[in-house]
Short mmCIF file of C-alpha atoms and ligand atoms in Angstrom, two decimals:
data_model
loop_
_atom_site.label_atom_id
_atom_site.label_comp_id
_atom_site.label_asym_id
_atom_site.label_seq_id
_atom_site.Cartn_x
_atom_site.Cartn_y
_atom_site.Cartn_z
CA MET A 128 15.37 -2.59 -25.80
CA LEU A 129 17.17 -1.37 -23.33
CA ARG A 130 19.93 -0.58 -22.75
CA LYS A 131 20.71 1.33 -19.26
CA VAL A 132 18.53 2.02 -17.13
CA LEU A 133 18.77 4.39 -13.68
CA VAL A 134 16.30 3.23 -10.53
CA ALA A 135 15.77 6.32 -8.88
CA ASN A 136 13.99 4.75 -5.58
CA ARG A 137 16.15 2.69 -2.46
CA GLY A 138 15.26 0.29 0.29
CA GLU A 139 14.59 -3.38 -1.03
CA ILE A 140 12.66 -2.05 -4.39
CA ALA A 141 16.02 -0.73 -5.31
CA VAL A 142 17.22 -3.80 -5.10
CA ARG A 143 14.32 -5.70 -6.76
CA ILE A 144 14.63 -3.37 -9.49
CA ILE A 145 18.80 -4.04 -9.58
CA ARG A 146 17.91 -7.67 -9.97
CA ALA A 147 15.79 -7.61 -12.92
CA LEU A 148 18.02 -5.13 -14.95
CA ARG A 149 20.68 -7.39 -14.93
CA GLU A 150 18.58 -10.65 -15.50
CA ALA A 151 17.31 -8.45 -18.82
CA GLY A 152 21.52 -7.95 -20.11
CA ILE A 153 20.58 -3.87 -18.98
CA SER A 154 23.12 -1.51 -17.20
CA SER A 155 21.37 -0.36 -13.88
CA VAL A 156 22.86 2.65 -11.79
CA ALA A 157 21.94 3.18 -8.78
CA VAL A 158 20.60 6.35 -7.26
CA TYR A 159 22.36 7.52 -3.22
CA SER A 160 21.25 10.02 -0.10
CA ASP A 161 23.68 10.95 1.79
CA ALA A 162 21.93 8.39 4.37
CA ASP A 163 22.47 6.03 1.98
CA ARG A 164 25.98 6.19 1.17
CA ALA A 165 27.13 2.17 1.81
CA SER A 166 23.55 0.32 0.86
CA LEU A 167 22.88 -2.65 -0.66
CA ALA A 168 20.91 -0.78 -4.08
CA VAL A 169 24.36 0.54 -4.60
CA GLN A 170 26.25 -2.32 -3.81
CA MET A 171 24.12 -4.23 -6.47
CA ALA A 172 24.21 -1.36 -9.14
CA ASP A 173 27.06 -1.24 -11.78
CA GLU A 174 27.26 2.78 -11.62
CA ALA A 175 25.63 5.13 -8.28
CA ALA A 176 25.09 8.71 -8.21
CA HIS A 177 24.61 10.78 -5.32
CA LEU A 178 21.67 13.28 -5.01
CA GLY A 179 22.14 14.75 -1.89
CA PRO A 180 21.44 14.93 2.09
CA ALA A 181 19.62 12.48 3.67
CA PRO A 182 15.66 13.76 3.76
CA SER A 183 13.97 12.45 0.39
CA PRO A 184 13.05 16.29 -0.50
CA GLU A 185 16.98 16.92 -0.70
CA SER A 186 17.46 13.66 -2.52
CA TYR A 187 14.97 10.96 -3.29
CA LEU A 188 12.68 14.15 -4.52
CA ARG A 189 14.25 16.11 -6.61
CA ILE A 190 13.68 15.88 -9.66
CA ASP A 191 16.27 17.85 -11.16
CA LYS A 192 19.01 16.25 -9.34
CA ILE A 193 17.59 12.79 -10.69
CA ILE A 194 17.15 14.18 -14.20
CA ALA A 195 20.68 15.17 -14.63
CA ALA A 196 22.18 11.98 -12.97
CA ALA A 197 20.27 9.98 -16.00
CA GLN A 198 21.95 12.35 -18.08
CA GLN A 199 24.97 12.30 -16.70
CA HIS A 200 25.14 8.84 -16.50
CA GLY A 201 24.35 7.72 -19.84
CA ALA A 202 20.77 5.67 -18.77
CA ASP A 203 17.92 5.60 -21.22
CA ALA A 204 15.12 4.47 -18.78
CA ILE A 205 14.03 5.50 -15.69
CA HIS A 206 12.41 2.98 -13.11
CA PRO A 207 10.16 4.94 -10.09
CA GLY A 208 10.36 2.32 -8.06
CA TYR A 209 7.24 3.23 -5.47
CA GLY A 210 6.42 6.17 -3.11
CA PHE A 211 8.36 8.99 -3.84
CA LEU A 212 7.89 10.10 -7.18
CA SER A 213 6.89 6.83 -8.78
CA GLU A 214 3.16 8.35 -9.00
CA ASN A 215 4.04 12.14 -10.08
CA ALA A 216 3.07 13.46 -12.60
CA ASP A 217 5.45 16.45 -13.32
CA PHE A 218 8.64 13.63 -12.82
CA ALA A 219 6.71 10.58 -15.77
CA HIS A 220 6.02 14.70 -17.65
CA ALA A 221 10.38 15.75 -17.93
CA CYS A 222 11.56 12.51 -17.82
CA ALA A 223 9.42 11.92 -21.77
CA ALA A 224 10.53 15.85 -21.96
CA ALA A 225 13.90 15.38 -21.03
CA GLY A 226 14.35 11.80 -23.82
CA ILE A 227 13.96 9.65 -20.78
CA VAL A 228 12.06 6.54 -20.88
CA PHE A 229 9.69 6.67 -17.80
CA ILE A 230 8.95 2.81 -16.67
CA GLY A 231 5.76 3.27 -15.96
CA PRO A 232 2.20 4.82 -17.32
CA PRO A 233 1.63 7.85 -19.15
CA ALA A 234 2.20 11.04 -17.89
CA SER A 235 -1.67 11.84 -18.89
CA ALA A 236 -2.86 9.29 -17.17
CA ILE A 237 -1.22 9.29 -13.75
CA ARG A 238 -2.78 12.39 -13.65
CA MET A 239 -6.33 11.08 -14.83
CA MET A 240 -6.35 9.19 -12.09
CA GLY A 241 -4.23 10.12 -9.29
CA SER A 242 -7.34 12.62 -7.36
CA LYS A 243 -9.56 10.28 -6.14
CA THR A 244 -13.00 12.54 -7.04
CA SER A 245 -11.61 12.18 -11.26
CA ALA A 246 -10.84 8.37 -10.70
CA ARG A 247 -13.95 8.10 -9.22
CA GLU A 248 -15.63 9.77 -12.39
CA VAL A 249 -13.60 8.10 -15.10
CA ALA A 250 -14.89 4.57 -12.82
CA ILE A 251 -18.26 4.94 -13.36
CA ALA A 252 -17.92 6.83 -16.32
CA ALA A 253 -16.54 3.25 -17.89
CA GLY A 254 -19.62 2.15 -15.76
CA ALA A 255 -17.80 0.30 -12.77
CA PRO A 256 -18.86 0.16 -9.32
CA VAL A 257 -18.28 2.57 -7.54
CA VAL A 258 -19.71 2.85 -3.71
CA PRO A 259 -23.34 4.54 -4.00
CA GLY A 260 -22.13 8.30 -3.15
CA THR A 261 -21.77 12.00 -3.95
CA GLN A 262 -19.62 13.57 -5.72
CA GLU A 263 -20.46 18.04 -5.46
CA ALA A 264 -19.14 19.10 -2.03
CA LEU A 265 -21.22 18.93 0.41
CA ARG A 266 -21.71 23.37 1.46
CA ASP A 267 -25.88 22.65 2.11
CA PRO A 268 -27.02 20.28 5.54
CA ALA A 269 -30.14 19.98 4.49
CA ARG A 270 -29.01 19.41 0.92
CA ALA A 271 -26.84 16.73 2.59
CA ARG A 272 -29.61 14.96 5.07
CA GLU A 273 -31.18 14.52 2.22
CA ILE A 274 -28.57 12.58 -0.14
CA ALA A 275 -27.85 10.77 2.97
CA ALA A 276 -31.45 10.11 3.28
CA GLU A 277 -31.48 8.69 -0.28
CA LEU A 278 -28.01 6.70 0.49
CA GLY A 279 -29.55 5.30 3.88
CA TYR A 280 -27.41 5.52 7.15
CA PRO A 281 -24.75 4.95 8.53
CA VAL A 282 -22.90 7.29 5.10
CA LEU A 283 -18.94 7.83 5.52
CA LEU A 284 -17.96 11.89 5.58
CA LYS A 285 -15.08 11.96 3.33
CA ALA A 286 -12.68 14.47 2.08
CA ALA A 287 -12.49 15.01 -1.44
CA ALA A 288 -8.49 15.67 -1.47
CA GLY A 289 -8.45 12.49 0.98
CA GLY A 290 -5.90 10.41 2.73
CA GLY A 291 -4.93 8.22 5.05
CA GLY A 292 -8.66 8.57 6.34
CA LYS A 293 -7.94 12.28 7.34
CA GLY A 294 -11.25 14.26 7.13
CA MET A 295 -13.87 10.74 6.97
CA ARG A 296 -16.36 10.58 9.03
CA ARG A 297 -18.69 7.80 10.01
CA VAL A 298 -22.31 9.42 10.50
CA ASP A 299 -24.95 6.64 11.91
CA ARG A 300 -27.94 9.17 12.56
CA ALA A 301 -29.71 12.31 10.73
CA GLU A 302 -29.35 14.50 13.74
CA ASP A 303 -25.31 13.70 13.54
CA LEU A 304 -24.80 14.77 10.57
CA GLU A 305 -24.50 18.55 10.85
CA SER A 306 -21.94 17.98 13.03
CA ALA A 307 -19.65 15.22 11.51
CA LEU A 308 -20.04 18.18 8.56
CA ARG A 309 -17.92 20.93 10.58
CA ASP A 310 -15.30 18.48 11.94
CA ALA A 311 -14.57 16.51 8.34
CA SER A 312 -14.23 19.93 6.60
CA SER A 313 -12.30 21.23 8.92
CA GLU A 314 -10.21 18.49 9.08
CA ALA A 315 -9.97 18.26 6.11
CA LEU A 316 -8.36 21.96 5.82
CA ARG A 317 -5.79 21.70 8.35
CA ALA A 318 -4.85 18.02 6.20
CA PHE A 319 -4.72 19.17 2.89
CA ARG A 320 -5.88 23.02 2.42
CA ASN A 321 -9.43 22.16 1.02
CA ASP A 322 -12.00 21.77 3.07
CA GLU A 323 -14.89 20.06 0.47
CA VAL A 324 -16.38 17.17 1.87
CA TYR A 325 -18.75 14.02 0.58
CA VAL A 326 -20.68 11.24 1.23
CA GLU A 327 -20.83 7.50 0.27
CA LYS A 328 -22.70 4.73 2.00
CA LEU A 329 -20.57 3.19 4.25
CA VAL A 330 -19.63 -0.39 3.56
CA LEU A 331 -19.24 -2.70 6.44
CA GLU A 332 -16.24 -4.58 7.55
CA PRO A 333 -15.21 -4.67 4.02
CA ARG A 334 -12.55 -7.10 2.55
CA HIS A 335 -9.68 -4.78 0.54
CA ILE A 336 -8.84 -6.50 -2.51
CA GLU A 337 -7.32 -5.36 -5.60
CA ILE A 338 -6.64 -5.65 -9.21
CA GLN A 339 -3.67 -6.19 -11.28
CA VAL A 340 -3.51 -4.86 -14.50
CA LEU A 341 -0.73 -4.84 -17.37
CA GLY A 342 -0.95 -3.19 -20.46
CA ASP A 343 1.02 -2.09 -23.10
CA GLN A 344 0.89 0.85 -25.72
CA TYR A 345 -0.68 -0.40 -28.48
CA GLY A 346 -4.06 -0.26 -26.37
CA HIS A 347 -4.02 -4.70 -25.67
CA MET A 348 -4.31 -5.36 -21.45
CA ILE A 349 -4.90 -7.51 -19.21
CA HIS A 350 -5.42 -8.46 -15.34
CA LEU A 351 -2.86 -10.71 -13.55
CA GLY A 352 -5.90 -11.31 -10.62
CA GLU A 353 -6.26 -10.07 -6.91
CA ARG A 354 -3.96 -9.54 -4.29
CA GLU A 355 -5.73 -10.18 -0.36
CA CYS A 356 -4.92 -6.97 1.13
CA SER A 357 -6.87 -6.65 4.16
CA ILE A 358 -5.12 -7.13 7.58
CA GLN A 359 -3.57 -3.60 7.71
CA ARG A 360 -3.43 -0.98 10.47
CA ARG A 361 -3.30 2.52 10.25
CA HIS A 362 -4.06 1.90 6.70
CA GLN A 363 -0.64 0.69 6.45
CA LYS A 364 -0.54 -2.60 4.91
CA VAL A 365 1.05 -5.43 6.45
CA ILE A 366 -0.08 -8.97 4.78
CA GLU A 367 -0.90 -9.30 1.42
CA GLU A 368 -1.98 -12.99 -0.42
CA CYS A 369 -3.08 -14.19 -4.04
CA PRO A 370 -5.21 -15.60 -3.91
CA SER A 371 -7.84 -14.08 -2.11
CA PRO A 372 -9.86 -16.38 0.30
CA VAL A 373 -12.50 -15.49 -1.38
CA MET A 374 -11.42 -16.22 -4.88
CA LEU A 375 -10.68 -19.49 -3.53
CA GLU A 376 -14.91 -19.99 -3.05
CA TYR A 377 -16.04 -17.49 -5.06
CA PRO A 378 -14.51 -17.46 -8.84
CA GLU A 379 -16.38 -15.92 -10.57
CA LEU A 380 -15.73 -12.98 -8.42
CA ARG A 381 -12.10 -13.07 -9.60
CA ASP A 382 -13.29 -12.78 -13.22
CA ARG A 383 -16.01 -10.32 -12.78
CA MET A 384 -12.89 -8.04 -10.84
CA GLY A 385 -11.14 -8.26 -13.36
CA GLU A 386 -12.77 -7.43 -16.42
CA ALA A 387 -14.39 -3.69 -13.43
CA ALA A 388 -10.13 -3.13 -14.16
CA LEU A 389 -9.59 -3.01 -17.06
CA LYS A 390 -12.77 -0.76 -18.17
CA ILE A 391 -11.53 1.37 -16.16
CA ALA A 392 -7.68 1.33 -17.37
CA ARG A 393 -9.04 1.61 -20.76
CA ALA A 394 -10.48 4.56 -19.64
CA ALA A 395 -7.58 6.30 -18.58
CA GLY A 396 -5.91 5.58 -21.54
CA TYR A 397 -3.46 3.55 -19.28
CA TRP A 398 0.03 1.25 -20.09
CA ASN A 399 1.82 -0.42 -18.49
CA ALA A 400 1.80 -2.11 -14.51
CA GLY A 401 -1.54 -0.96 -12.67
CA THR A 402 -3.81 -2.12 -9.70
CA MET A 403 -7.04 -0.74 -8.88
CA GLU A 404 -7.89 -0.73 -5.23
CA PHE A 405 -11.66 -2.17 -4.49
CA LEU A 406 -13.58 -2.16 -1.11
CA VAL A 407 -16.21 -5.45 -1.45
CA ASP A 408 -18.53 -6.43 1.05
CA ARG A 409 -20.06 -9.12 3.11
CA ASP A 410 -22.63 -10.05 0.44
CA ARG A 411 -19.44 -9.50 -2.28
CA ASN A 412 -20.73 -6.89 -3.70
CA PHE A 413 -17.33 -4.58 -5.27
CA TYR A 414 -16.96 -1.30 -5.46
CA PHE A 415 -13.94 0.71 -7.40
CA LEU A 416 -12.31 2.98 -4.59
CA GLU A 417 -9.02 4.43 -6.31
CA MET A 418 -6.23 3.49 -8.25
CA ASN A 419 -2.50 3.42 -8.19
CA THR A 420 -0.41 4.05 -11.15
CA ARG A 421 2.44 2.60 -10.42
CA LEU A 422 4.28 -1.58 -9.25
CA GLN A 423 3.55 -1.96 -6.02
CA VAL A 424 5.14 -3.27 -2.58
CA GLU A 425 3.06 -6.16 -2.65
CA HIS A 426 3.51 -7.75 -6.14
CA PRO A 427 5.41 -10.29 -5.17
CA VAL A 428 2.46 -13.07 -4.33
CA THR A 429 1.12 -12.02 -7.64
CA GLU A 430 4.32 -12.86 -8.76
CA LEU A 431 4.01 -16.56 -7.46
CA ALA A 432 0.85 -17.20 -8.22
CA THR A 433 1.33 -16.34 -11.79
CA GLY A 434 4.74 -17.42 -12.48
CA LEU A 435 4.98 -14.07 -14.21
CA ASP A 436 8.23 -11.69 -14.00
CA LEU A 437 5.47 -8.33 -13.40
CA VAL A 438 9.49 -5.92 -13.61
CA GLN A 439 10.46 -7.95 -16.86
CA TRP A 440 7.20 -7.07 -18.12
CA GLN A 441 8.03 -2.94 -17.16
CA PHE A 442 10.97 -3.10 -19.02
CA LYS A 443 9.27 -4.33 -21.65
CA ILE A 444 6.18 -2.77 -22.05
CA ALA A 445 8.06 1.66 -21.76
CA ALA A 446 10.45 -0.10 -24.52
CA GLY A 447 7.33 -0.36 -26.55
CA GLU A 448 7.08 -3.61 -26.86
CA ARG A 449 4.75 -5.57 -27.28
CA LEU A 450 2.50 -7.60 -24.43
CA THR A 451 1.82 -11.08 -26.34
CA LEU A 452 0.62 -12.32 -23.21
CA GLN A 453 -3.74 -12.91 -23.80
CA GLN A 454 -6.11 -13.25 -20.71
CA SER A 455 -6.22 -16.76 -21.10
CA ASP A 456 -2.32 -17.86 -21.10
CA ILE A 457 -2.38 -16.28 -17.22
CA GLN A 458 -3.33 -19.11 -14.88
CA TRP A 459 -2.80 -19.13 -10.42
CA ARG A 460 -1.11 -21.63 -8.79
CA GLY A 461 -0.98 -22.37 -5.56
CA SER A 462 -1.01 -20.28 -3.18
CA ALA A 463 1.31 -16.85 -2.10
CA ILE A 464 1.39 -14.75 1.16
CA GLU A 465 4.00 -11.70 1.76
CA CYS A 466 4.60 -10.12 5.61
CA ARG A 467 5.98 -6.85 5.47
CA VAL A 468 8.95 -6.37 7.67
CA TYR A 469 9.54 -3.24 9.80
CA ALA A 470 11.77 -1.53 12.19
CA GLU A 471 9.47 -1.55 14.73
CA ASP A 472 8.81 -2.06 18.28
CA PRO A 473 5.25 -3.78 18.40
CA ASP A 474 5.78 -3.76 22.14
CA ASN A 475 5.89 0.19 22.45
CA ASN A 476 2.95 1.18 19.57
CA PHE A 477 4.72 0.34 16.59
CA LEU A 478 8.03 2.25 17.10
CA PRO A 479 10.45 3.25 14.77
CA SER A 480 13.32 1.02 15.58
CA PRO A 481 16.07 2.95 13.52
CA GLY A 482 19.83 1.82 14.28
CA LYS A 483 22.66 -0.73 13.49
CA ILE A 484 21.98 -4.51 12.51
CA THR A 485 24.36 -5.98 14.37
CA HIS A 486 23.25 -10.10 13.60
CA LEU A 487 21.62 -11.16 10.27
CA GLY A 488 19.98 -14.37 10.34
CA GLN A 489 17.13 -15.02 6.79
CA PRO A 490 14.82 -17.98 5.72
CA SER A 491 15.32 -20.01 3.07
CA GLY A 492 14.69 -23.01 1.55
CA PRO A 493 11.94 -24.29 -0.22
CA GLY A 494 9.01 -21.62 -1.40
CA ILE A 495 11.05 -18.82 0.25
CA ARG A 496 11.40 -15.15 -1.39
CA LEU A 497 12.87 -12.15 0.77
CA ASP A 498 13.21 -9.18 -0.79
CA SER A 499 15.09 -7.01 1.29
CA GLY A 500 17.15 -4.49 0.75
CA VAL A 501 19.55 -4.59 4.44
CA TYR A 502 23.18 -6.09 5.87
CA PRO A 503 24.49 -7.25 8.94
CA GLY A 504 26.26 -3.77 9.85
CA TRP A 505 24.15 -1.54 7.65
CA THR A 506 21.93 0.99 10.07
CA VAL A 507 18.65 1.77 8.95
CA PRO A 508 18.41 5.49 8.58
CA LEU A 509 14.93 7.35 10.45
CA ASP A 510 14.63 8.76 7.79
CA TYR A 511 12.26 7.44 5.36
CA ASP A 512 9.32 4.83 5.93
CA PRO A 513 11.43 1.58 7.98
CA MET A 514 10.52 -0.84 5.77
CA LEU A 515 13.77 -3.53 5.66
CA ALA A 516 12.82 -6.75 3.53
CA LYS A 517 9.41 -7.95 2.44
CA VAL A 518 8.94 -12.62 3.35
CA ALA A 519 6.75 -14.03 0.95
CA VAL A 520 6.11 -17.75 0.57
CA TRP A 521 4.60 -20.12 -1.90
CA ALA A 522 2.90 -23.06 -1.64
CA PRO A 523 0.65 -25.44 -3.00
CA THR A 524 -2.14 -24.85 -1.10
CA ARG A 525 -3.52 -21.66 1.08
CA GLU A 526 -2.90 -23.81 4.09
CA LEU A 527 0.44 -25.10 3.64
CA ALA A 528 1.13 -21.13 2.59
CA THR A 529 0.78 -20.45 6.31
CA GLU A 530 2.91 -22.36 8.11
CA ARG A 531 5.43 -21.93 5.64
CA MET A 532 5.61 -18.66 6.23
CA ARG A 533 5.74 -19.03 10.26
CA ARG A 534 7.95 -21.90 9.85
CA ALA A 535 10.48 -18.43 7.19
CA LEU A 536 10.06 -15.55 10.32
CA ARG A 537 10.85 -18.51 12.31
CA GLU A 538 14.11 -19.13 10.93
CA TYR A 539 14.14 -15.07 10.25
CA VAL A 540 16.61 -13.56 13.51
CA VAL A 541 17.84 -9.50 13.07
CA THR A 542 19.62 -8.41 15.87
CA GLY A 543 20.50 -4.59 16.97
CA ILE A 544 16.91 -2.74 16.03
CA ARG A 545 13.22 -3.82 16.49
CA THR A 546 11.49 -5.52 14.40
CA ASN A 547 8.23 -6.61 13.76
CA VAL A 548 8.69 -10.03 13.06
CA ALA A 549 7.78 -12.44 16.19
CA TRP A 550 3.94 -10.09 15.58
CA PHE A 551 3.30 -12.10 13.33
CA ASP A 552 2.33 -15.15 14.10
CA GLY A 553 -0.27 -14.29 16.11
CA ILE A 554 -2.04 -13.53 13.67
CA LEU A 555 -1.50 -15.99 10.96
CA ALA A 556 -2.12 -18.53 14.13
CA HIS A 557 -5.97 -16.85 14.28
CA PRO A 558 -8.84 -18.90 13.67
CA ASP A 559 -10.40 -15.84 11.42
CA PHE A 560 -7.38 -15.53 9.84
CA ARG A 561 -7.31 -19.91 8.94
CA SER A 562 -10.69 -19.99 7.91
CA GLY A 563 -10.37 -16.29 5.48
CA ALA A 564 -12.68 -14.78 7.18
CA LEU A 565 -10.99 -10.81 6.40
CA SER A 566 -11.75 -7.46 7.20
CA THR A 567 -9.98 -4.43 6.95
CA ALA A 568 -11.27 -4.75 10.61
CA PHE A 569 -9.44 -7.75 11.93
CA LEU A 570 -6.40 -6.22 13.15
CA ASP A 571 -8.38 -3.86 15.12
CA ARG A 572 -10.20 -6.46 16.69
CA TYR A 573 -6.84 -8.57 17.14
CA GLU A 574 -5.20 -5.37 18.98
CA ARG A 575 -6.87 -3.75 20.62
CA PRO A 576 -7.98 -6.31 22.89
CA ALA A 577 -4.26 -6.79 24.44
CA HIS A 578 -1.92 -4.28 22.93
CA GLU A 579 -3.91 -0.81 22.66
CA THR A 580 -6.21 -1.40 25.50
CA GLU A 581 -3.47 -1.48 27.35
CA ILE A 582 -1.70 1.93 26.51
CA GLU A 583 -5.14 3.46 27.47
CA MET A 584 -5.08 2.38 30.57
CA GLU A 585 -0.95 3.48 30.87
CA ALA A 586 -2.31 7.28 29.54
CA VAL A 587 -5.96 7.57 31.49
CA ALA A 588 -3.71 6.40 34.85
CA ALA A 589 -0.61 9.03 34.09
CA LEU A 590 -3.57 11.89 33.14
CA VAL A 591 -5.98 11.22 36.32
CA ALA A 592 -2.56 10.89 38.24
CA SER A 593 -1.25 14.09 36.90
CA LEU A 594 -5.07 15.86 37.53
CA GLN A 595 -4.67 14.13 41.56
CA SER A 596 -1.28 14.72 42.61
CA SER A 597 1.16 17.75 40.80
CA THR A 598 3.06 14.94 38.81
CA LYS A 599 3.51 17.01 35.81
CA VAL A 600 2.41 15.09 32.39
CA SER A 601 4.99 15.13 29.81
CA PRO A 602 4.31 17.10 26.50
CA ALA A 603 5.12 14.18 25.04
CA GLU A 604 3.35 11.65 27.03
CA ALA A 605 0.49 13.72 26.69
CA ARG A 606 0.58 13.59 22.94
CA THR A 607 0.91 9.75 22.86
CA ALA A 608 -2.09 9.47 24.05
CA ARG A 609 -4.12 12.23 22.46
CA SER A 610 -2.27 10.41 19.03
CA VAL A 611 -3.37 6.87 20.88
CA TRP A 612 -6.91 8.14 21.29
CA ARG A 613 -7.79 9.42 17.72
CA ASP A 614 -5.99 6.49 16.21
CA ALA A 615 -7.71 4.71 18.27
CA GLY A 616 -11.30 6.19 17.58
CA ARG A 617 -10.55 6.40 13.52
CA ALA A 618 -9.97 1.95 14.33
CA GLU A 619 -13.97 2.14 15.84
CA MET A 620 -15.22 4.35 13.53
CA MET A 621 -14.99 2.10 10.64
CA ARG A 622 -17.19 -1.42 12.17
C1 LIG B 254 -14.93 3.97 2.86
C2 LIG B 254 -15.07 2.16 3.47
C3 LIG B 254 -16.21 1.64 3.58
N1 LIG B 254 -16.72 2.85 3.56
N2 LIG B 254 -15.53 4.06 1.82
C4 LIG B 254 -9.50 4.53 3.72
C5 LIG B 254 -8.88 5.05 3.36
C6 LIG B 254 -9.58 5.51 2.67
N3 LIG B 254 -8.72 4.86 1.23
C7 LIG B 254 -10.68 4.88 2.28
N4 LIG B 254 -10.67 3.85 2.62
C8 LIG B 254 -12.34 3.63 3.38
N5 LIG B 254 -12.78 4.26 3.08
C9 LIG B 254 -16.87 2.99 2.11
N6 LIG B 254 -17.58 4.32 1.48
C10 LIG B 254 -13.23 1.84 4.23
C11 LIG B 254 -12.81 2.12 3.99
C12 LIG B 254 -10.94 2.03 5.36
C13 LIG B 254 -10.17 0.63 4.83
C14 LIG B 254 -10.18 0.65 3.54
C15 LIG B 254 -9.61 0.06 2.75
C16 LIG B 254 -8.45 -0.39 3.32
C17 LIG B 254 -8.43 -0.15 5.57
C18 LIG B 254 -9.25 0.09 5.45
C19 LIG B 254 -9.21 1.04 6.84
C20 LIG B 254 -10.40 1.20 7.08
C21 LIG B 254 -11.51 1.84 6.58
#
């Protein structure tokens, strides 16, 4: 068993891991940057190590400093959390080389699943469904037209090195393919220094559903079912749930997607906790998209629905213990929903809103789980992702869980900074959310009519005014206008 673990992360996930360590009787070492000296994680951990200045390249991303801190404090393992170094194969390798247990998969599996194209190859080799398309970089427009015609329009051009929707182009007609290919290629080159673009059939209004897997170092692996993550804005998840409403109606889909996820994980030589992302279309066909080789932000909904503690299992598996659970032991009970609470202003284009929290009223009571990294008096730094906390609820049914979440969010009071807490209620009350009719287009539809259109109109008005008179549009305003249009265009594309 592990004796002391360094937590190479910050915020709510560092707190989550420190709590699990305390329950397991394992000592904890927090790490912190200049901005996080007074963090909740530092206060809760048994020991703490300073890493460096606030910017993450000088602190939470410094492999050398983190390994040195683990050695100085006599930690026998490192938990990377999510983000930062959690999916960095070099970090996992450096831990192993220093004789420190990396609480996660082997470096080889991180490497193999880290590239989208190689993950897709692993999935194909394992016999799991992927979106129909090619792997080869499209160089010759004539060949690209042949492939697209075979797939049938609409198709989606994707950057081979892609992420976050950059370098993606929807193409509806053969005559648009060549120019779209040029656009996607040059955007990919600018974003990733790699102009390779490939083509997939476009899945219209997909659901984004992921499968949690858990495996030990001896080849035993199970899945813990799905998380529905279709409610996203700008490729950021904001609400997740387990079970997915689609599985409530078609439970056999969980078994089939679970089996596919396990085939892929086995082919990658995977162990510890991992997640397979899938697109699910209206006819409930599912397609592997990519794998996340880490504990995910939204893991609490799986824990609430299955009654398991994923972080405790991560410790045991990393320590070389066997996963003693069988697939038939796993059951899903009731319904869990999670909302991500951000320091951002929904009334101002979701601009980050760092600063000092002057008052904090936190939800509690039946069925509430709060994973938070903040306290009253804490100053939210501007150097990192502005997620403050996750509110997760459990209830016997999805309807009751939804009402419980609305109640919990009404109890959540944060002053001093802007948050998105109140913004969730409209989503939770929306008929399409209620009926479970979700897709990745949900938020675009929900938000654009009211809010973004208004901002666009303001931007248009400002530009028109500047053309008509001597009024100058500031460079900042012009940038906002451009980015609003670009995001709107990206969102529009996927419908
Ligand atoms: C797709 C797709 C539809 N068809 N691929 C977006 C980010 C990237 N990781 C994959 N993405 C998508 N790929 C095909 N063939 C729709 C999306 C997509 C999406 C996927 C998951 C979650 C949110 C999304 C929002 C818009 C588009």
